[in-house]
Every structure is written in structure tokens, then in C-alpha cells.
Coordinates of C-alpha atoms and ligand atoms in Angstrom, one line a residue:
X29 CA -104.4 -35.4 -64.1
X30 CA -108.2 -35.5 -63.5
X31 CA -110.1 -38.5 -62.5
X32 CA -111.7 -38.9 -65.9
X33 CA -108.3 -39.1 -67.5
X34 CA -107.4 -42.2 -65.5
X35 CA -110.7 -43.9 -65.6
X36 CA -109.4 -46.8 -67.7
X37 CA -106.9 -47.8 -65.0
X38 CA -109.5 -48.0 -62.3
X39 CA -112.5 -50.1 -61.5
X40 CA -115.4 -48.7 -63.4
X41 CA -118.8 -50.1 -62.8
X42 CA -121.1 -51.1 -65.7
X43 CA -122.9 -48.1 -67.2
X44 CA -126.4 -49.2 -66.3
X45 CA -125.4 -49.7 -62.7
X46 CA -123.8 -46.3 -62.6
X47 CA -126.7 -44.5 -64.2
X48 CA -129.1 -45.8 -61.6
X49 CA -127.0 -44.3 -58.8
X50 CA -127.9 -40.8 -60.2
X51 CA -131.5 -41.6 -61.2
X52 CA -134.2 -40.3 -58.8
X53 CA -136.7 -42.7 -60.2
X54 CA -134.6 -45.7 -59.1
X55 CA -134.7 -44.3 -55.6
X56 CA -138.4 -43.7 -55.8
X57 CA -139.1 -47.3 -56.7
X58 CA -136.5 -48.4 -54.0
X59 CA -136.2 -52.0 -55.1
X60 CA -134.0 -51.1 -58.2
X61 CA -131.6 -49.1 -56.1
X62 CA -131.3 -51.8 -53.5
X63 CA -130.7 -54.5 -56.2
X64 CA -128.0 -52.1 -57.6
X65 CA -126.4 -51.6 -54.2
X66 CA -126.5 -55.3 -53.3
X67 CA -124.8 -56.2 -56.6
X68 CA -122.2 -53.6 -55.9
X69 CA -121.5 -54.8 -52.4
X70 CA -121.0 -58.3 -53.7
X71 CA -119.1 -57.5 -56.9
X72 CA -117.6 -54.0 -56.8
X73 CA -117.9 -52.7 -53.2
X74 CA -115.9 -49.6 -54.1
X75 CA -116.2 -48.7 -57.7
X76 CA -116.3 -45.7 -60.0
X77 CA -119.5 -44.5 -61.6
X78 CA -119.1 -42.7 -64.9
X79 CA -122.4 -41.1 -65.6
X80 CA -123.1 -38.8 -68.5
X81 CA -123.1 -35.2 -67.4
X82 CA -121.5 -35.9 -64.0
X83 CA -118.0 -35.8 -62.8
X84 CA -117.0 -39.5 -62.1
X85 CA -117.5 -40.5 -58.5
X86 CA -116.7 -43.5 -56.3
X87 CA -119.7 -45.3 -54.9
X88 CA -118.9 -46.4 -51.4
X89 CA -121.3 -49.3 -50.5
X90 CA -119.7 -51.0 -47.4
X91 CA -120.5 -50.0 -43.8
X92 CA -116.9 -50.1 -42.6
X93 CA -115.7 -48.0 -45.6
X94 CA -118.2 -45.2 -44.8
X95 CA -117.0 -45.2 -41.2
X96 CA -113.4 -45.1 -42.2
X97 CA -114.1 -42.1 -44.4
X98 CA -116.1 -40.5 -41.5
X99 CA -113.1 -40.8 -39.2
X100 CA -111.0 -38.6 -41.4
X101 CA -112.8 -35.3 -42.0
X102 CA -109.6 -33.5 -43.1
X103 CA -108.9 -36.0 -45.9
X104 CA -112.6 -36.4 -46.9
X105 CA -114.3 -33.0 -47.1
X106 CA -117.9 -32.1 -47.5
X107 CA -116.7 -29.4 -49.9
X108 CA -119.5 -26.8 -50.2
X109 CA -122.1 -27.5 -52.8
X110 CA -120.4 -30.8 -53.8
X111 CA -121.7 -32.3 -50.5
X112 CA -124.4 -33.9 -52.6
X113 CA -124.4 -35.3 -56.2
X114 CA -124.8 -32.4 -58.7
X115 CA -124.3 -32.5 -62.4
X116 CA -121.4 -30.7 -64.2
X117 CA -123.6 -28.0 -65.6
X118 CA -125.0 -27.1 -62.2
X119 CA -121.5 -27.3 -60.6
X120 CA -120.2 -24.9 -63.3
X121 CA -123.0 -22.5 -62.8
X122 CA -122.5 -22.5 -59.1
X123 CA -118.7 -22.0 -59.5
X124 CA -119.4 -19.0 -61.8
X125 CA -121.9 -17.5 -59.4
X126 CA -119.3 -17.7 -56.6
X127 CA -116.6 -16.3 -58.8
X128 CA -118.8 -13.3 -59.5
X129 CA -119.1 -12.8 -55.7
X130 CA -122.7 -14.0 -55.4
X131 CA -123.5 -16.0 -52.3
X132 CA -124.1 -19.8 -52.4
X133 CA -127.7 -20.8 -52.1
X134 CA -127.0 -21.6 -48.5
X135 CA -124.1 -22.0 -46.2
X136 CA -124.8 -24.7 -43.7
X137 CA -123.0 -27.2 -41.5
X138 CA -123.3 -29.6 -44.3
X139 CA -121.4 -27.4 -46.8
X140 CA -118.7 -26.5 -44.3
X141 CA -115.4 -28.1 -43.3
X142 CA -112.9 -27.7 -40.5
X143 CA -112.2 -25.4 -38.8
X144 CA -115.3 -23.4 -39.7
X145 CA -117.6 -26.3 -39.4
X146 CA -117.0 -27.1 -35.8
X147 CA -117.3 -23.4 -34.8
X148 CA -120.7 -23.3 -36.3
X149 CA -121.7 -26.7 -35.1
X150 CA -121.0 -25.6 -31.5
X151 CA -123.6 -22.8 -31.7
X152 CA -126.4 -25.3 -31.7
X153 CA -124.7 -28.5 -30.3
X154 CA -125.3 -27.8 -26.6
X155 CA -129.1 -27.5 -27.3
X156 CA -129.0 -30.8 -29.1
X157 CA -127.4 -32.9 -26.4
X158 CA -129.4 -35.8 -24.9
X159 CA -129.8 -33.9 -21.7
X160 CA -131.2 -30.7 -23.3
X161 CA -133.4 -32.7 -25.7
X162 CA -134.9 -34.6 -22.8
X163 CA -136.4 -31.4 -21.4
X164 CA -138.5 -31.2 -24.6
X165 CA -140.3 -34.5 -23.7
X166 CA -143.6 -33.1 -22.5
X167 CA -143.9 -30.7 -25.4
X168 CA -143.1 -33.4 -28.0
X169 CA -145.6 -35.7 -26.4
X170 CA -148.3 -33.1 -26.5
X171 CA -147.6 -32.5 -30.2
X172 CA -147.6 -36.3 -30.9
X173 CA -151.0 -36.7 -29.1
X174 CA -152.4 -33.8 -31.1
X175 CA -151.3 -35.4 -34.3
X176 CA -152.6 -38.9 -33.4
X177 CA -155.9 -37.3 -32.6
X178 CA -156.3 -36.7 -36.3
X179 CA -156.8 -40.5 -36.7
X180 CA -160.1 -40.2 -34.7
X181 CA -161.8 -38.4 -37.5
X182 CA -160.6 -40.3 -40.5
X183 CA -163.0 -43.2 -40.5
X184 CA -160.4 -45.9 -40.1
X185 CA -158.5 -45.1 -43.3
X186 CA -156.1 -42.3 -44.3
X187 CA -152.9 -41.3 -46.0
X188 CA -150.8 -41.8 -43.0
X189 CA -148.1 -39.5 -44.3
X190 CA -150.4 -36.6 -44.7
X191 CA -152.4 -37.3 -41.5
X192 CA -149.6 -38.1 -39.1
X193 CA -146.0 -38.8 -40.2
X194 CA -145.4 -35.5 -42.1
X195 CA -147.2 -33.4 -39.5
X196 CA -145.5 -34.6 -36.4
X197 CA -141.8 -33.7 -36.9
X198 CA -142.8 -30.5 -38.7
X199 CA -144.9 -29.4 -35.7
X200 CA -141.9 -30.2 -33.4
X201 CA -139.6 -28.0 -35.6
X202 CA -142.3 -25.2 -35.6
X203 CA -142.4 -25.3 -31.8
X204 CA -138.6 -25.5 -31.6
X205 CA -137.9 -22.5 -33.8
X206 CA -141.0 -20.7 -32.6
X207 CA -142.5 -20.4 -36.1
X208 CA -146.2 -19.4 -36.5
X209 CA -148.3 -22.7 -36.3
X210 CA -150.5 -21.5 -39.2
X211 CA -147.4 -21.8 -41.5
X212 CA -147.5 -25.6 -41.2
X213 CA -148.9 -26.4 -44.7
X214 CA -146.7 -23.8 -46.4
X215 CA -143.6 -25.2 -44.7
X216 CA -144.6 -28.8 -45.6
X217 CA -145.0 -27.9 -49.2
X218 CA -141.7 -25.9 -49.2
X219 CA -139.7 -28.7 -47.7
X220 CA -141.0 -31.3 -50.1
X221 CA -140.4 -29.1 -53.1
X222 CA -136.9 -28.3 -51.8
X223 CA -135.8 -32.0 -51.5
X224 CA -137.6 -33.4 -54.6
X225 CA -136.8 -31.2 -57.6
X226 CA -137.2 -34.3 -59.9
X227 CA -140.5 -35.6 -58.5
X228 CA -143.3 -34.7 -60.9
X229 CA -145.9 -34.8 -58.1
X230 CA -144.0 -32.3 -56.1
X231 CA -142.5 -29.9 -58.6
X232 CA -144.9 -29.5 -61.5
X233 CA -142.4 -27.7 -63.6
X234 CA -138.7 -28.1 -63.1
X235 CA -137.2 -24.6 -62.9
X236 CA -134.0 -23.8 -64.8
X237 CA -131.9 -22.8 -61.9
X238 CA -132.2 -26.2 -60.2
X239 CA -131.7 -28.6 -63.0
X240 CA -128.9 -30.9 -62.0
X241 CA -129.1 -30.1 -58.4
X242 CA -130.2 -32.4 -55.6
X243 CA -132.4 -29.7 -54.0
X244 CA -134.5 -27.1 -55.6
X245 CA -132.6 -23.8 -55.4
X246 CA -135.6 -21.7 -56.3
X247 CA -137.3 -23.0 -53.2
X248 CA -134.1 -22.3 -51.3
X249 CA -134.6 -18.6 -52.0
X250 CA -138.2 -18.7 -50.8
X251 CA -137.0 -20.4 -47.6
X252 CA -134.2 -18.0 -47.2
X253 CA -136.6 -15.0 -47.3
X254 CA -138.9 -16.7 -44.8
X255 CA -136.2 -17.6 -42.3
X256 CA -134.4 -14.2 -42.6
X257 CA -137.5 -12.5 -41.3
X258 CA -137.5 -14.9 -38.3
X259 CA -133.8 -14.2 -37.6
X260 CA -134.4 -10.4 -37.7
X261 CA -137.3 -10.8 -35.2
X262 CA -135.2 -12.9 -32.8
X263 CA -132.4 -10.4 -33.0
X264 CA -134.9 -7.7 -31.9
X265 CA -136.7 -9.9 -29.3
X266 CA -134.4 -12.7 -28.2
X267 CA -135.8 -15.5 -26.1
X268 CA -134.4 -18.6 -24.6
X269 CA -135.1 -20.8 -27.6
X270 CA -132.7 -22.4 -30.1
X271 CA -133.8 -19.9 -32.8
X272 CA -132.6 -17.0 -30.6
X273 CA -129.3 -18.8 -29.8
X274 CA -128.6 -19.1 -33.5
X275 CA -129.8 -15.6 -34.5
X276 CA -127.6 -14.0 -31.8
X277 CA -124.6 -16.3 -32.1
X278 CA -121.1 -14.8 -32.3
X279 CA -117.9 -16.3 -33.8
X280 CA -114.6 -14.8 -32.9
X281 CA -116.5 -12.0 -31.0
X282 CA -118.5 -11.0 -34.1
X283 CA -122.2 -11.7 -34.7
X284 CA -122.7 -14.3 -37.5
X285 CA -124.1 -12.9 -40.7
X286 CA -127.9 -12.9 -41.3
X287 CA -127.3 -15.2 -44.2
X288 CA -125.5 -17.8 -42.1
X289 CA -128.2 -17.6 -39.4
X290 CA -131.0 -18.1 -41.9
X291 CA -129.1 -20.9 -43.5
X292 CA -128.8 -22.6 -40.1
X293 CA -132.6 -22.4 -39.6
X294 CA -133.1 -23.8 -43.1
X295 CA -130.9 -26.8 -42.4
X296 CA -132.6 -27.6 -39.1
X297 CA -136.1 -27.1 -40.7
X298 CA -135.3 -29.3 -43.7
X299 CA -133.0 -31.9 -42.2
X300 CA -135.2 -32.2 -39.2
X301 CA -138.4 -32.8 -40.9
X302 CA -138.5 -35.1 -44.0
X303 CA -136.0 -37.5 -42.4
X304 CA -138.0 -38.2 -39.3
X305 CA -141.3 -38.3 -41.3
X306 CA -139.8 -40.9 -43.5
X307 CA -138.4 -43.1 -40.8
X308 CA -141.8 -43.2 -38.9
X309 CA -143.8 -43.5 -42.1
X310 CA -141.5 -46.2 -43.5
X311 CA -141.7 -48.1 -40.2
X312 CA -145.5 -48.0 -40.2
X313 CA -145.5 -49.3 -43.8
X314 CA -143.2 -52.2 -42.8
X315 CA -145.4 -53.0 -39.8
X316 CA -148.5 -52.9 -42.0
X317 CA -147.0 -55.6 -44.1
X318 CA -145.8 -57.6 -41.1
X319 CA -148.7 -58.1 -38.6
X320 CA -146.4 -60.4 -36.5
X321 CA -143.9 -57.6 -36.0
X322 CA -146.7 -55.2 -35.1
X323 CA -148.2 -57.7 -32.6
X324 CA -144.8 -58.4 -31.1
X325 CA -144.3 -54.7 -30.1
X326 CA -147.9 -54.2 -29.2
X327 CA -147.5 -57.0 -26.6
X328 CA -144.1 -55.8 -25.4
X329 CA -143.5 -52.0 -25.4
X330 CA -139.9 -52.6 -24.2
X331 CA -139.2 -53.3 -27.8
X332 CA -139.8 -49.7 -28.9
X333 CA -136.2 -48.6 -28.7
X334 CA -135.1 -51.5 -30.9
X335 CA -138.0 -50.8 -33.2
X336 CA -136.8 -47.2 -33.5
X337 CA -133.3 -48.2 -34.6
X338 CA -134.7 -50.7 -37.0
X339 CA -136.9 -48.0 -38.4
X340 CA -133.8 -45.8 -39.2
X341 CA -131.9 -48.8 -40.6
X342 CA -134.7 -50.0 -42.7
X343 CA -135.7 -46.6 -44.1
X344 CA -132.3 -44.9 -44.2
X345 CA -134.0 -41.6 -45.1
X346 CA -130.8 -40.0 -46.3
X347 CA -129.7 -41.7 -49.4
X348 CA -126.2 -40.3 -49.7
X349 CA -123.8 -37.5 -49.0
X350 CA -120.7 -36.9 -51.0
X351 CA -117.1 -36.3 -49.9
X352 CA -114.1 -34.9 -51.8
X353 CA -110.6 -36.4 -51.1
X354 CA -107.9 -33.9 -50.3
X355 CA -105.1 -36.5 -50.5
X356 CA -104.3 -39.8 -52.1
X357 CA -105.7 -42.6 -49.9
X358 CA -106.0 -46.4 -50.2
X359 CA -109.4 -47.8 -49.3
X360 CA -110.5 -51.4 -49.8
X361 CA -107.4 -51.9 -52.0
X362 CA -108.4 -49.1 -54.4
X363 CA -106.3 -46.0 -54.9
X364 CA -108.4 -42.9 -54.2
X365 CA -106.6 -39.8 -55.5
X366 CA -106.7 -36.2 -54.2
X367 CA -109.7 -34.5 -55.9
X368 CA -111.7 -37.6 -56.2
X369 CA -115.4 -37.5 -55.4
X370 CA -117.1 -40.2 -53.3
X371 CA -120.7 -41.1 -52.7
X372 CA -121.5 -42.5 -49.2
X373 CA -124.5 -44.8 -49.6
X374 CA -126.1 -45.0 -46.2
X375 CA -129.0 -47.4 -47.4
X376 CA -126.3 -49.8 -48.6
X377 CA -124.3 -49.6 -45.3
X378 CA -127.6 -50.4 -43.5
X379 CA -128.1 -53.5 -45.6
X380 CA -124.4 -54.7 -45.4
X381 CA -124.5 -58.5 -45.0
X382 CA -121.1 -58.3 -43.1
X383 CA -122.8 -56.3 -40.3
X384 CA -126.5 -57.2 -40.3
X385 CA -127.7 -60.8 -40.4
X386 CA -130.6 -61.1 -42.9
X387 CA -130.4 -57.4 -43.7
X388 CA -133.5 -57.5 -45.9
X389 CA -135.7 -58.6 -43.0
X390 CA -137.4 -56.0 -40.9
X391 CA -137.1 -57.1 -37.3
X392 CA -138.5 -54.9 -34.5
X393 CA -136.4 -56.8 -32.0
X394 CA -133.1 -56.6 -33.9
X395 CA -130.3 -56.2 -31.3
X396 CA -127.5 -55.2 -31.8
X397 CA -128.4 -52.7 -34.4
X398 CA -125.5 -50.4 -35.2
X399 CA -127.4 -48.6 -38.0
X400 CA -125.6 -45.9 -39.8
X401 CA -128.6 -43.8 -40.8
X402 CA -127.5 -40.7 -38.9
X403 CA -124.1 -40.8 -40.6
X404 CA -120.8 -41.0 -38.8
X405 CA -117.9 -38.7 -37.9
X406 CA -117.7 -34.9 -37.7
X407 CA -121.0 -34.3 -39.6
X408 CA -123.0 -37.0 -37.7
X409 CA -126.6 -35.9 -37.4
X410 CA -126.9 -33.0 -35.0
X411 CA -130.5 -33.7 -34.5
X412 CA -130.2 -37.4 -33.8
X413 CA -131.2 -37.2 -30.1
X414 CA -134.3 -35.1 -31.0
X415 CA -135.1 -37.6 -33.8
X416 CA -134.8 -40.5 -31.3
X417 CA -137.1 -38.8 -28.8
X418 CA -139.6 -38.0 -31.5
X419 CA -139.6 -41.6 -32.7
X420 CA -139.8 -43.1 -29.2
X421 CA -142.9 -41.0 -28.4
X422 CA -144.3 -41.7 -31.9
X423 CA -144.2 -45.4 -31.4
X424 CA -145.6 -45.2 -27.8
X425 CA -148.5 -43.2 -29.1
X426 CA -149.0 -45.5 -32.1
X427 CA -149.2 -48.7 -30.0
X428 CA -151.4 -47.0 -27.4
X429 CA -153.8 -45.7 -29.9
X430 CA -154.0 -48.3 -32.7
X431 CA -154.7 -52.0 -32.6
X432 CA -154.2 -52.9 -36.2
X433 CA -152.6 -51.4 -39.3
X434 CA -152.8 -52.6 -42.9
X435 CA -152.2 -51.2 -46.3
X436 CA -155.2 -49.7 -48.0
X437 CA -153.5 -49.1 -51.3
X438 CA -150.0 -48.9 -52.8
X439 CA -147.6 -46.7 -50.9
X440 CA -145.4 -44.4 -53.0
X441 CA -141.9 -43.0 -52.4
X442 CA -140.4 -39.7 -53.5
X443 CA -138.2 -39.7 -56.6
X444 CA -135.3 -38.1 -54.8
X445 CA -131.6 -39.0 -54.6
X446 CA -130.9 -37.2 -51.3
X447 CA -133.6 -37.4 -48.7
X448 CA -135.9 -40.1 -50.0
X449 CA -138.8 -41.5 -48.2
X450 CA -142.5 -42.1 -48.2
X451 CA -144.7 -39.8 -50.2
X452 CA -148.1 -41.6 -49.7
X453 CA -149.0 -44.3 -47.3
X454 CA -152.7 -45.4 -47.7
X455 CA -153.5 -47.1 -44.4
X456 CA -156.4 -48.9 -42.9
X457 CA -156.3 -48.9 -39.1
X458 CA -158.4 -49.9 -36.1
X459 CA -158.3 -47.6 -33.1
X460 CA -157.8 -49.1 -29.7
X461 CA -160.9 -49.1 -27.5
Ligands
HEM505 C1 -134.5 -40.1 -38.5 C2 -134.2 -38.8 -38.7 C3 -132.9 -38.3 -39.2 C4 -132.0 -38.9 -40.0 C5 -132.0 -40.3 -40.6 C6 -130.9 -38.0 -40.2 C7 -129.8 -38.2 -40.9 C8 -128.7 -37.3 -41.1 C9 -127.5 -37.6 -41.8 C10 -127.2 -38.9 -42.6 C11 -126.7 -36.5 -41.7 C12 -125.3 -36.4 -42.3 C13 -124.2 -37.1 -41.6 C14 -122.9 -37.1 -42.3 O1 -122.7 -36.5 -43.3 O2 -122.0 -37.9 -41.7 C15 -127.4 -35.6 -40.9 C16 -126.9 -34.3 -40.6 C17 -127.6 -33.4 -39.9 N1 -128.8 -33.5 -39.4 FE1 -130.0 -35.2 -39.3 N2 -131.2 -36.8 -39.5 C18 -132.4 -37.0 -38.9 C19 -133.1 -36.0 -38.1 C20 -132.6 -34.8 -37.8 C21 -133.3 -33.8 -37.0 C22 -134.6 -34.1 -36.3 C23 -132.5 -32.6 -37.1 C24 -132.7 -31.3 -36.4 C25 -133.8 -30.9 -35.8 C26 -131.4 -32.9 -37.9 C27 -130.4 -32.0 -38.2 C28 -129.2 -32.3 -38.8 C29 -128.1 -31.3 -39.0 C30 -128.2 -29.9 -38.6 C31 -127.1 -32.0 -39.7 C32 -125.8 -31.4 -40.2 C33 -124.7 -31.8 -39.2 C34 -123.3 -31.4 -39.6 O3 -123.0 -31.3 -40.8 O4 -122.5 -31.1 -38.8 N3 -131.5 -34.2 -38.4 N4 -128.6 -36.1 -40.5

């Protein structure tokens, strides 16, 4: 019996609440999605969404439930392309393509499950440990300084995303993967088009292949071509960088396929860029609206680590990942059945009133702050230590270089249901003397 056959016996949320969970515009406006999630946490913390065109899915809104699921990666799988919310039509087309022997659009850590997942994760994991990441400090600081220099020429007003926040993590990724620096604008455009197939400012014309997907698969092909050439080059001329480690990795004594290596780069390039840009941009937006919080950190830089965690909690750049149950399981008194699909809502976990006092207040000095923005469990963010290093240095530079920030217009977010975040941040600032 499929999930839709038993819907009547289960807790199904109202249709309008369910529809918003799959509506990129609700995420773009941000307040509607948080109103939705707050209502769900209070009234139906684990409920089924039945949205036209989508297989039904459970919406997991509570912090502890997301952790409980994360603790059991063999019961709750990422399950290939179903790792993010896709509509039935797209799922069917993908299944057909696979059945015809075509490759998926990418095969990444995020689409894999045990035992394959851990084998692939271990290729890059040693390079992502706190100790290894620390060795990048000087390079990351040099990049941060170069990006903050761009504020000097902007007459006290800029789109902070374009001038600083988007450039910084991208330049770090470019350095890390040894990509040509002149590709920066092209990579920025490609990542934004990849993650926001429904945002009219980003993708002028929605291409057929990606309708119903959470990422633009036409762009994935462009990326794949770009990164395949880098893999080939690193195979010819290996160095000591992470790109060479991935390109020349072996599993069970055999080199990994070119496709898998290029997919790995794609994941690092995409996962490592928009997320960090959104958390720094979103934090600057919050600080621009709260001069007292800005002043607090300006006067006491020891608050930067807590500001960094608050930035991730507040912005929760990743809006969801999905899991597929492999066995019946009781969660929060609800019967999950084998085959059920579940949406893990990180922004909701990060506003959970049972965990965070006054969750809708942005507090630079919030301690403790067990934010869940990097996920939890076997798939927990592989780049979290790099992201933390980048954010630490970002805030140090911000407070060294700038005395005041205020909004100079209305900020805008991307219409995206996976990696959301800030699209435009018009900012007025005063540089420190
Ligand atoms: C503030 C910045 C970031 C946030 C909020 C973030 C968030 C996340 C989340 C929520 C996941 C999925 C966790 C799960 O399913 O349980 C994830 C996975 C991942 N992230 Fe990040 N991330 C950030 C930065 C980065 C950076 C800088 C990199 C790399 C340079 C990166 C690389 C990855 C990779 C490779 C995965 C897949 C891990 C796996 O499936 O095993 N992320 N991230």
C-alpha cells in the first residue's frame, strides 16, 4: 500500500500550509515560510503534506526529530535524486533515464547512502578536518582582505552580496580547487542558476529538463563539462591540493570514475559557496537592522564565535533535505511507514521554541547555540570547519573595516526551496578611519 492510499488515516496538514512547503516564493519572502513552520511546530509538528504533483511527504519541524532521524542513516536514506523535494513528473523522468542506462545528473555524497557514502566521504574528509582547515587561515584571510578592499571604492553604498558576501566564499573555493581566478563571474552565475531554477531574476526562462527539480539540471551539465576538464588536468598533473586528491582517489583499489570525481567538485563548489554567502550576508542584514547588536560585537570581538553560530541559526541557508524511510518507524507518536518520504526543515529546527529561548530574536551573544544549520548525522556538512573559518575571518574583517552598517534599500531573497538566502543586500556603510 502506498502512502497516498493511507493518507486519510494519517495526520494531513491543511492544503494551503502544505502548498507553501513546496512554493519557492514562500521561501523567497521568508516570513510566510516561518509563519507556516511556526504553526506546524505548534499544531502539527510532524504532519503529512499532500501537494498536487508531488508524492506525499512528512514535514519534520522539530529539532529533536531531525536529530533522531539523523542518528539512523540506515533507516532514513538520502535515496539518490529524492534527497531533495522533486515533483512526480521530474521523478518519473529521472527514473526512466536511469532505467535506460543514462547517468543521473550527478552522483554526490548527498545522493549516496551506506556503505558507498562513507567510502566517498573519506576521500575528502581528512582534508576537511579542523586541523587541516586551520592551515588555510592565511590564504583565507588574504582573500577576505582582498574582498573587503572592494568596499573602499564603492562610495559608502553597495549591494553587499555582489561586492562582498558572494565573492568571498567563491574565491576561497576557487583557491581550494585551483580553478582559474578569471572564472569567478561565470562560476557565480552558474551556481546561482543551479540552485534557483524558479527564481525569475536568475533563470530567465525555465528550461524543460528542470521543471519540478530543486536544482537546474541544464546548468548541472554545464558544470559537469567545466569540472570534468579540471579533473582530467589534475590526473595529468597532480598536486597536493584537494582537487588532486579527489581526481586521483581510488576505491577498492580502482580509480573513481571521471563522472564521480567531477560530481564531487560540483558538490564542493555549489555546497561551499551559496551557503556561506547567505550566512554572512544574512548576518550583515540582521546587524544592519539592529545597531545595538552591531555595537555589541564592535566593542567586544570575543563575541565573534557566538555571532558566527547565530548567523548560521538565523539564516539556516539550507532549507531542507529529504529522507526516505526503509522501515516502519514511530516518531513523535506518528507511524512512519517503509517508503515514506520526509522533509527535514532546518530553518524550523533553528527556531524551535523548545531549544532556543526567543528564537525570533537575533542575538550576537546567544550561548549556548546548538544550531542545526549544518545538518546532523552521517551527512553532516563536510565543509563546516571551512565555513566556520571563513565566517570567523569574515566578521573579524567586517568589524575591523566598518564602523556602521544600515540598509540602503529593501533586501531580497532567492525564490528557492533548497539553498535559499540573500539575493540583494543594498547597504550603506561607514568605513573605519
Ligand atoms: C554556512 C555554510 C554552510 C551550511 C549552512 C551548510 C549546510 C549543509 C547541510 C545542511 C548539509 C546536509 C546535512 C545533512 O543532510 O544532514 C551539508 C552537506 C554538505 N556540505 Fe555544507 N554547508 C555549508 C558550507 C559548506 C562548505 C564551505 C562546503 C565545502 C567547501 C560544504 C560542503 C558540503 C558537502 C560536501 C556536503 C555533503 C556531505 C555528505 O552528504 O556527506 N558545505 N551542508
